[in-house]
Amino acid sequence: KARFATEGAGDEKAEEETAVVQRGATLCAAMERVLRRGGKNAFNALRRAFCSNDSGGSRGSGGSGGAGSVREQLAEAALRRVQVVGWDARALRDAAIELQLSPAAAAMFQRGPVELAEYHTSKCDRRLAELLAAQRSAAAAEQQLAPEVELLASAIDTRLDMNEPMRAVWPQALALQSLPQNAPVLMSLRAGLVDELVAHVDAVRELRIAREESARVAQEKAE
């Protein structure tokens, strides 16, 4: 049994090593193709995108060396251009050129402008979550808590305001996101937003209930 277990472990390790080698070969082949088509800048951008996990220090450091930061810089530059040209592949290509990358770097967003719209939506949803968390922390020190309906309306208004710079071109983004091939991501993002809103209202409700219970206990003790 011990011999069979050892042999089984050896087979699993060999399979893992083979898979790693295959992934490495695929990555190298992809890099070579990008290098031939898009030049050194595109090659470097792709290499950073695939190799960001190799160095823990580059991640979240705020510098320009991590893949995440390159992709985010490309997205932010493209979003500025979207306000002029709409949700078009030109926005990504022009943004890449602005950042002194090859236009091929636009392939970081493989699904094109719709993926850029999803990036914007996710970013705004994360910002809303941070704002709501700060509001809940502040609410703990307030004497009066706003009604649940007002909390929900305020959160929705805040989220809508984040789309204000994109108002003129946002219908086009919604049209792209609503296409059958893109709808699953759209529904997932919307479900995440609804979950965040409901969780926010529930957290404030629980705070209100806890205060009421504390007041009731204090009154009973006083009597």
PDB file of C-alpha atoms in Angstrom:
ATOM      1  CA  LYS A   1       0.000   0.000   0.000  1.00  0.00           C
ATOM      2  CA  ALA A   2       2.786   2.392   0.894  1.00  0.00           C
ATOM      3  CA  ARG A   3       4.484   1.636  -2.438  1.00  0.00           C
ATOM      4  CA  PHE A   4       1.261   2.274  -4.370  1.00  0.00           C
ATOM      5  CA  ALA A   5       0.659   5.504  -2.424  1.00  0.00           C
ATOM      6  CA  THR A   6       4.174   6.682  -3.210  1.00  0.00           C
ATOM      7  CA  GLU A   7       3.743   5.836  -6.872  1.00  0.00           C
ATOM      8  CA  GLY A   8       0.393   7.657  -6.948  1.00  0.00           C
ATOM      9  CA  ALA A   9       1.901  10.766  -5.378  1.00  0.00           C
ATOM     10  CA  GLY A  10       4.734  10.611  -7.903  1.00  0.00           C
ATOM     11  CA  ASP A  11       2.262  10.423 -10.795  1.00  0.00           C
ATOM     12  CA  GLU A  12       0.317  13.435  -9.499  1.00  0.00           C
ATOM     13  CA  LYS A  13       3.521  15.442  -9.140  1.00  0.00           C
ATOM     14  CA  ALA A  14       4.590  14.499 -12.650  1.00  0.00           C
ATOM     15  CA  GLU A  15       1.203  15.570 -14.024  1.00  0.00           C
ATOM     16  CA  GLU A  16       1.464  18.914 -12.215  1.00  0.00           C
ATOM     17  CA  GLU A  17       4.965  19.475 -13.582  1.00  0.00           C
ATOM     18  CA  THR A  18       3.790  18.583 -17.095  1.00  0.00           C
ATOM     19  CA  ALA A  19       0.887  21.046 -16.787  1.00  0.00           C
ATOM     20  CA  VAL A  20       3.261  23.802 -15.639  1.00  0.00           C
ATOM     21  CA  VAL A  21       5.571  23.129 -18.574  1.00  0.00           C
ATOM     22  CA  GLN A  22       2.648  23.188 -21.009  1.00  0.00           C
ATOM     23  CA  ARG A  23       1.372  26.484 -19.612  1.00  0.00           C
ATOM     24  CA  GLY A  24       4.859  27.925 -19.854  1.00  0.00           C
ATOM     25  CA  ALA A  25       5.200  26.807 -23.463  1.00  0.00           C
ATOM     26  CA  THR A  26       1.812  28.324 -24.334  1.00  0.00           C
ATOM     27  CA  LEU A  27       2.789  31.591 -22.667  1.00  0.00           C
ATOM     28  CA  CYS A  28       6.105  31.764 -24.492  1.00  0.00           C
ATOM     29  CA  ALA A  29       4.422  31.089 -27.828  1.00  0.00           C
ATOM     30  CA  ALA A  30       1.877  33.828 -27.182  1.00  0.00           C
ATOM     31  CA  MET A  31       4.614  36.267 -26.229  1.00  0.00           C
ATOM     32  CA  GLU A  32       6.561  35.483 -29.389  1.00  0.00           C
ATOM     33  CA  ARG A  33       3.491  36.128 -31.551  1.00  0.00           C
ATOM     34  CA  VAL A  34       2.826  39.463 -29.841  1.00  0.00           C
ATOM     35  CA  LEU A  35       6.479  40.410 -30.158  1.00  0.00           C
ATOM     36  CA  ARG A  36       6.395  39.783 -33.896  1.00  0.00           C
ATOM     37  CA  ARG A  37       3.132  41.654 -34.436  1.00  0.00           C
ATOM     38  CA  GLY A  38       3.139  44.435 -31.869  1.00  0.00           C
ATOM     39  CA  GLY A  39       6.717  45.194 -31.035  1.00  0.00           C
ATOM     40  CA  LYS A  40       8.613  45.422 -27.782  1.00  0.00           C
ATOM     41  CA  ASN A  41       6.080  47.531 -25.880  1.00  0.00           C
ATOM     42  CA  ALA A  42       3.241  45.068 -26.478  1.00  0.00           C
ATOM     43  CA  PHE A  43       5.546  42.179 -25.591  1.00  0.00           C
ATOM     44  CA  ASN A  44       6.500  43.828 -22.289  1.00  0.00           C
ATOM     45  CA  ALA A  45       2.879  44.636 -21.483  1.00  0.00           C
ATOM     46  CA  LEU A  46       1.828  41.027 -22.109  1.00  0.00           C
ATOM     47  CA  ARG A  47       4.763  39.692 -20.111  1.00  0.00           C
ATOM     48  CA  ARG A  48       3.798  41.896 -17.144  1.00  0.00           C
ATOM     49  CA  ALA A  49       0.181  40.797 -17.467  1.00  0.00           C
ATOM     50  CA  PHE A  50       1.062  37.091 -17.327  1.00  0.00           C
ATOM     51  CA  CYS A  51       3.937  37.298 -14.839  1.00  0.00           C
ATOM     52  CA  SER A  52       2.462  39.628 -12.218  1.00  0.00           C
ATOM     53  CA  ASN A  53       2.242  36.802  -9.672  1.00  0.00           C
ATOM     54  CA  ASP A  54       5.946  35.973  -9.946  1.00  0.00           C
ATOM     55  CA  SER A  55       6.922  38.835  -7.674  1.00  0.00           C
ATOM     56  CA  GLY A  56       4.821  39.561  -4.614  1.00  0.00           C
ATOM     57  CA  GLY A  57       6.404  42.965  -4.134  1.00  0.00           C
ATOM     58  CA  SER A  58       5.201  44.372  -7.420  1.00  0.00           C
ATOM     59  CA  ARG A  59       1.595  43.771  -6.581  1.00  0.00           C
ATOM     60  CA  GLY A  60      -0.235  46.628  -4.923  1.00  0.00           C
ATOM     61  CA  SER A  61       2.936  48.676  -4.695  1.00  0.00           C
ATOM     62  CA  GLY A  62       1.423  51.562  -6.609  1.00  0.00           C
ATOM     63  CA  GLY A  63       4.251  51.614  -9.127  1.00  0.00           C
ATOM     64  CA  SER A  64       3.993  51.222 -12.851  1.00  0.00           C
ATOM     65  CA  GLY A  65       5.712  47.838 -13.001  1.00  0.00           C
ATOM     66  CA  GLY A  66       2.799  45.566 -12.044  1.00  0.00           C
ATOM     67  CA  ALA A  67       0.441  44.143 -14.637  1.00  0.00           C
ATOM     68  CA  GLY A  68      -2.551  45.411 -12.723  1.00  0.00           C
ATOM     69  CA  SER A  69      -1.250  48.968 -12.779  1.00  0.00           C
ATOM     70  CA  VAL A  70      -0.551  48.840 -16.534  1.00  0.00           C
ATOM     71  CA  ARG A  71      -4.019  47.497 -17.261  1.00  0.00           C
ATOM     72  CA  GLU A  72      -5.602  50.059 -14.951  1.00  0.00           C
ATOM     73  CA  GLN A  73      -3.643  52.898 -16.537  1.00  0.00           C
ATOM     74  CA  LEU A  74      -4.781  51.712 -19.946  1.00  0.00           C
ATOM     75  CA  ALA A  75      -8.388  51.508 -18.737  1.00  0.00           C
ATOM     76  CA  GLU A  76      -8.382  54.957 -17.157  1.00  0.00           C
ATOM     77  CA  ALA A  77      -6.846  56.540 -20.250  1.00  0.00           C
ATOM     78  CA  ALA A  78      -9.371  54.735 -22.458  1.00  0.00           C
ATOM     79  CA  LEU A  79     -12.294  55.847 -20.273  1.00  0.00           C
ATOM     80  CA  ARG A  80     -11.271  59.464 -20.794  1.00  0.00           C
ATOM     81  CA  ARG A  81     -11.359  58.901 -24.550  1.00  0.00           C
ATOM     82  CA  VAL A  82     -14.669  57.050 -24.385  1.00  0.00           C
ATOM     83  CA  GLN A  83     -16.320  60.307 -23.395  1.00  0.00           C
ATOM     84  CA  VAL A  84     -15.298  61.648 -26.829  1.00  0.00           C
ATOM     85  CA  VAL A  85     -15.346  58.682 -29.228  1.00  0.00           C
ATOM     86  CA  GLY A  86     -17.823  56.438 -27.439  1.00  0.00           C
ATOM     87  CA  TRP A  87     -17.363  52.779 -26.550  1.00  0.00           C
ATOM     88  CA  ASP A  88     -15.171  52.004 -29.496  1.00  0.00           C
ATOM     89  CA  ALA A  89     -11.957  50.023 -29.915  1.00  0.00           C
ATOM     90  CA  ARG A  90     -10.295  53.302 -30.892  1.00  0.00           C
ATOM     91  CA  ALA A  91     -10.480  54.410 -27.271  1.00  0.00           C
ATOM     92  CA  LEU A  92      -8.294  51.481 -26.202  1.00  0.00           C
ATOM     93  CA  ARG A  93      -5.854  51.827 -29.100  1.00  0.00           C
ATOM     94  CA  ASP A  94      -5.458  55.578 -28.608  1.00  0.00           C
ATOM     95  CA  ALA A  95      -5.005  55.080 -24.877  1.00  0.00           C
ATOM     96  CA  ALA A  96      -2.250  52.536 -25.518  1.00  0.00           C
ATOM     97  CA  ILE A  97      -0.458  55.004 -27.783  1.00  0.00           C
ATOM     98  CA  GLU A  98      -0.868  57.745 -25.178  1.00  0.00           C
ATOM     99  CA  LEU A  99       0.866  55.480 -22.645  1.00  0.00           C
ATOM    100  CA  GLN A 100       3.651  54.802 -25.177  1.00  0.00           C
ATOM    101  CA  LEU A 101       2.541  51.207 -25.655  1.00  0.00           C
ATOM    102  CA  SER A 102       1.924  49.424 -28.892  1.00  0.00           C
ATOM    103  CA  PRO A 103      -1.704  49.564 -30.071  1.00  0.00           C
ATOM    104  CA  ALA A 104      -1.616  45.775 -29.637  1.00  0.00           C
ATOM    105  CA  ALA A 105      -1.642  46.375 -25.875  1.00  0.00           C
ATOM    106  CA  ALA A 106      -5.367  47.043 -26.263  1.00  0.00           C
ATOM    107  CA  ALA A 107      -5.650  43.242 -26.298  1.00  0.00           C
ATOM    108  CA  MET A 108      -5.390  43.386 -22.507  1.00  0.00           C
ATOM    109  CA  PHE A 109      -9.138  43.910 -22.841  1.00  0.00           C
ATOM    110  CA  GLN A 110      -9.768  40.844 -24.963  1.00  0.00           C
ATOM    111  CA  ARG A 111     -13.495  41.476 -25.381  1.00  0.00           C
ATOM    112  CA  GLY A 112     -12.971  45.073 -26.386  1.00  0.00           C
ATOM    113  CA  PRO A 113     -15.038  48.078 -25.269  1.00  0.00           C
ATOM    114  CA  VAL A 114     -17.615  46.010 -23.400  1.00  0.00           C
ATOM    115  CA  GLU A 115     -14.893  44.748 -21.073  1.00  0.00           C
ATOM    116  CA  LEU A 116     -13.869  48.350 -20.521  1.00  0.00           C
ATOM    117  CA  ALA A 117     -17.475  49.169 -19.580  1.00  0.00           C
ATOM    118  CA  GLU A 118     -17.436  46.249 -17.139  1.00  0.00           C
ATOM    119  CA  TYR A 119     -14.193  47.574 -15.652  1.00  0.00           C
ATOM    120  CA  HIS A 120     -15.840  50.966 -15.099  1.00  0.00           C
ATOM    121  CA  THR A 121     -18.908  49.353 -13.527  1.00  0.00           C
ATOM    122  CA  SER A 122     -16.835  47.180 -11.192  1.00  0.00           C
ATOM    123  CA  LYS A 123     -14.699  50.136 -10.160  1.00  0.00           C
ATOM    124  CA  CYS A 124     -17.743  52.247  -9.328  1.00  0.00           C
ATOM    125  CA  ASP A 125     -19.337  49.375  -7.398  1.00  0.00           C
ATOM    126  CA  ARG A 126     -16.186  48.966  -5.312  1.00  0.00           C
ATOM    127  CA  ARG A 127     -16.079  52.690  -4.628  1.00  0.00           C
ATOM    128  CA  LEU A 128     -19.728  52.607  -3.545  1.00  0.00           C
ATOM    129  CA  ALA A 129     -19.007  49.703  -1.193  1.00  0.00           C
ATOM    130  CA  GLU A 130     -16.208  51.722   0.420  1.00  0.00           C
ATOM    131  CA  LEU A 131     -18.448  54.769   0.816  1.00  0.00           C
ATOM    132  CA  LEU A 132     -21.255  52.723   2.342  1.00  0.00           C
ATOM    133  CA  ALA A 133     -18.836  51.080   4.768  1.00  0.00           C
ATOM    134  CA  ALA A 134     -17.662  54.539   5.852  1.00  0.00           C
ATOM    135  CA  GLN A 135     -21.294  55.646   6.276  1.00  0.00           C
ATOM    136  CA  ARG A 136     -22.013  52.652   8.506  1.00  0.00           C
ATOM    137  CA  SER A 137     -18.993  53.452  10.652  1.00  0.00           C
ATOM    138  CA  ALA A 138     -20.178  57.038  10.992  1.00  0.00           C
ATOM    139  CA  ALA A 139     -23.738  55.909  11.727  1.00  0.00           C
ATOM    140  CA  ALA A 140     -22.542  54.055  14.821  1.00  0.00           C
ATOM    141  CA  ALA A 141     -21.778  57.422  16.419  1.00  0.00           C
ATOM    142  CA  GLU A 142     -24.984  59.152  15.328  1.00  0.00           C
ATOM    143  CA  GLN A 143     -27.955  59.582  17.619  1.00  0.00           C
ATOM    144  CA  GLN A 144     -30.565  59.206  14.894  1.00  0.00           C
ATOM    145  CA  LEU A 145     -30.385  56.681  12.078  1.00  0.00           C
ATOM    146  CA  ALA A 146     -31.940  57.489   8.728  1.00  0.00           C
ATOM    147  CA  PRO A 147     -34.959  55.405   7.650  1.00  0.00           C
ATOM    148  CA  GLU A 148     -34.146  52.402   5.511  1.00  0.00           C
ATOM    149  CA  VAL A 149     -35.883  53.844   2.452  1.00  0.00           C
ATOM    150  CA  GLU A 150     -33.755  56.989   2.661  1.00  0.00           C
ATOM    151  CA  LEU A 151     -30.593  54.920   3.075  1.00  0.00           C
ATOM    152  CA  LEU A 152     -31.405  52.899  -0.026  1.00  0.00           C
ATOM    153  CA  ALA A 153     -32.362  55.970  -2.088  1.00  0.00           C
ATOM    154  CA  SER A 154     -29.190  57.786  -1.043  1.00  0.00           C
ATOM    155  CA  ALA A 155     -27.003  54.812  -1.978  1.00  0.00           C
ATOM    156  CA  ILE A 156     -28.662  54.476  -5.382  1.00  0.00           C
ATOM    157  CA  ASP A 157     -28.279  58.212  -6.058  1.00  0.00           C
ATOM    158  CA  THR A 158     -24.600  58.009  -5.107  1.00  0.00           C
ATOM    159  CA  ARG A 159     -24.050  55.113  -7.484  1.00  0.00           C
ATOM    160  CA  LEU A 160     -25.855  56.872 -10.349  1.00  0.00           C
ATOM    161  CA  ASP A 161     -23.781  60.012  -9.801  1.00  0.00           C
ATOM    162  CA  MET A 162     -20.649  57.977 -10.485  1.00  0.00           C
ATOM    163  CA  ASN A 163     -21.845  57.522 -14.071  1.00  0.00           C
ATOM    164  CA  GLU A 164     -22.350  61.242 -14.584  1.00  0.00           C
ATOM    165  CA  PRO A 165     -19.131  61.735 -16.638  1.00  0.00           C
ATOM    166  CA  MET A 166     -20.329  58.926 -18.936  1.00  0.00           C
ATOM    167  CA  ARG A 167     -23.950  60.048 -19.211  1.00  0.00           C
ATOM    168  CA  ALA A 168     -23.794  60.915 -22.924  1.00  0.00           C
ATOM    169  CA  VAL A 169     -22.284  57.566 -23.923  1.00  0.00           C
ATOM    170  CA  TRP A 170     -23.672  55.263 -21.232  1.00  0.00           C
ATOM    171  CA  PRO A 171     -26.682  54.078 -23.308  1.00  0.00           C
ATOM    172  CA  GLN A 172     -24.165  52.615 -25.753  1.00  0.00           C
ATOM    173  CA  ALA A 173     -22.412  50.821 -22.884  1.00  0.00           C
ATOM    174  CA  LEU A 174     -25.728  49.372 -21.707  1.00  0.00           C
ATOM    175  CA  ALA A 175     -26.485  48.209 -25.235  1.00  0.00           C
ATOM    176  CA  LEU A 176     -23.138  46.411 -25.446  1.00  0.00           C
ATOM    177  CA  GLN A 177     -23.518  44.851 -22.018  1.00  0.00           C
ATOM    178  CA  SER A 178     -27.033  43.654 -22.850  1.00  0.00           C
ATOM    179  CA  LEU A 179     -25.950  41.582 -25.843  1.00  0.00           C
ATOM    180  CA  PRO A 180     -26.533  37.850 -25.233  1.00  0.00           C
ATOM    181  CA  GLN A 181     -22.826  37.033 -25.028  1.00  0.00           C
ATOM    182  CA  ASN A 182     -22.251  39.821 -22.484  1.00  0.00           C
ATOM    183  CA  ALA A 183     -25.469  39.586 -20.466  1.00  0.00           C
ATOM    184  CA  PRO A 184     -24.157  37.022 -17.926  1.00  0.00           C
ATOM    185  CA  VAL A 185     -21.421  39.408 -16.772  1.00  0.00           C
ATOM    186  CA  LEU A 186     -23.916  42.279 -16.646  1.00  0.00           C
ATOM    187  CA  MET A 187     -26.328  40.250 -14.515  1.00  0.00           C
ATOM    188  CA  SER A 188     -23.499  39.200 -12.212  1.00  0.00           C
ATOM    189  CA  LEU A 189     -22.437  42.814 -11.716  1.00  0.00           C
ATOM    190  CA  ARG A 190     -26.027  43.915 -11.072  1.00  0.00           C
ATOM    191  CA  ALA A 191     -26.545  41.083  -8.592  1.00  0.00           C
ATOM    192  CA  GLY A 192     -23.379  42.122  -6.754  1.00  0.00           C
ATOM    193  CA  LEU A 193     -24.615  45.714  -6.564  1.00  0.00           C
ATOM    194  CA  VAL A 194     -28.004  44.632  -5.220  1.00  0.00           C
ATOM    195  CA  ASP A 195     -26.296  42.440  -2.617  1.00  0.00           C
ATOM    196  CA  GLU A 196     -24.199  45.399  -1.495  1.00  0.00           C
ATOM    197  CA  LEU A 197     -27.241  47.666  -1.184  1.00  0.00           C
ATOM    198  CA  VAL A 198     -29.229  45.078   0.753  1.00  0.00           C
ATOM    199  CA  ALA A 199     -26.294  44.323   3.039  1.00  0.00           C
ATOM    200  CA  HIS A 200     -25.907  48.039   3.756  1.00  0.00           C
ATOM    201  CA  VAL A 201     -29.559  48.462   4.724  1.00  0.00           C
ATOM    202  CA  ASP A 202     -29.510  45.266   6.779  1.00  0.00           C
ATOM    203  CA  ALA A 203     -26.407  46.389   8.678  1.00  0.00           C
ATOM    204  CA  VAL A 204     -28.013  49.696   9.625  1.00  0.00           C
ATOM    205  CA  ARG A 205     -31.232  47.889  10.573  1.00  0.00           C
ATOM    206  CA  GLU A 206     -29.277  45.582  12.858  1.00  0.00           C
ATOM    207  CA  LEU A 207     -27.602  48.597  14.432  1.00  0.00           C
ATOM    208  CA  ARG A 208     -31.020  50.165  15.044  1.00  0.00           C
ATOM    209  CA  ILE A 209     -32.350  46.936  16.583  1.00  0.00           C
ATOM    210  CA  ALA A 210     -29.290  46.636  18.812  1.00  0.00           C
ATOM    211  CA  ARG A 211     -29.778  50.204  20.043  1.00  0.00           C
ATOM    212  CA  GLU A 212     -33.442  49.616  20.731  1.00  0.00           C
ATOM    213  CA  GLU A 213     -32.655  46.433  22.634  1.00  0.00           C
ATOM    214  CA  SER A 214     -29.961  48.198  24.636  1.00  0.00           C
ATOM    215  CA  ALA A 215     -32.371  51.007  25.488  1.00  0.00           C
ATOM    216  CA  ARG A 216     -35.037  48.498  26.530  1.00  0.00           C
ATOM    217  CA  VAL A 217     -32.621  46.631  28.814  1.00  0.00           C
ATOM    218  CA  ALA A 218     -31.444  49.895  30.357  1.00  0.00           C
ATOM    219  CA  GLN A 219     -35.045  50.944  31.001  1.00  0.00           C
ATOM    220  CA  GLU A 220     -35.871  47.627  32.630  1.00  0.00           C
ATOM    221  CA  LYS A 221     -32.864  47.953  34.914  1.00  0.00           C
ATOM    222  CA  ALA A 222     -33.888  51.475  35.851  1.00  0.00           C
ATOM    223  CA  GLU A 223     -37.368  50.310  36.782  1.00  0.00           C
TER     224      GLU A 223
END
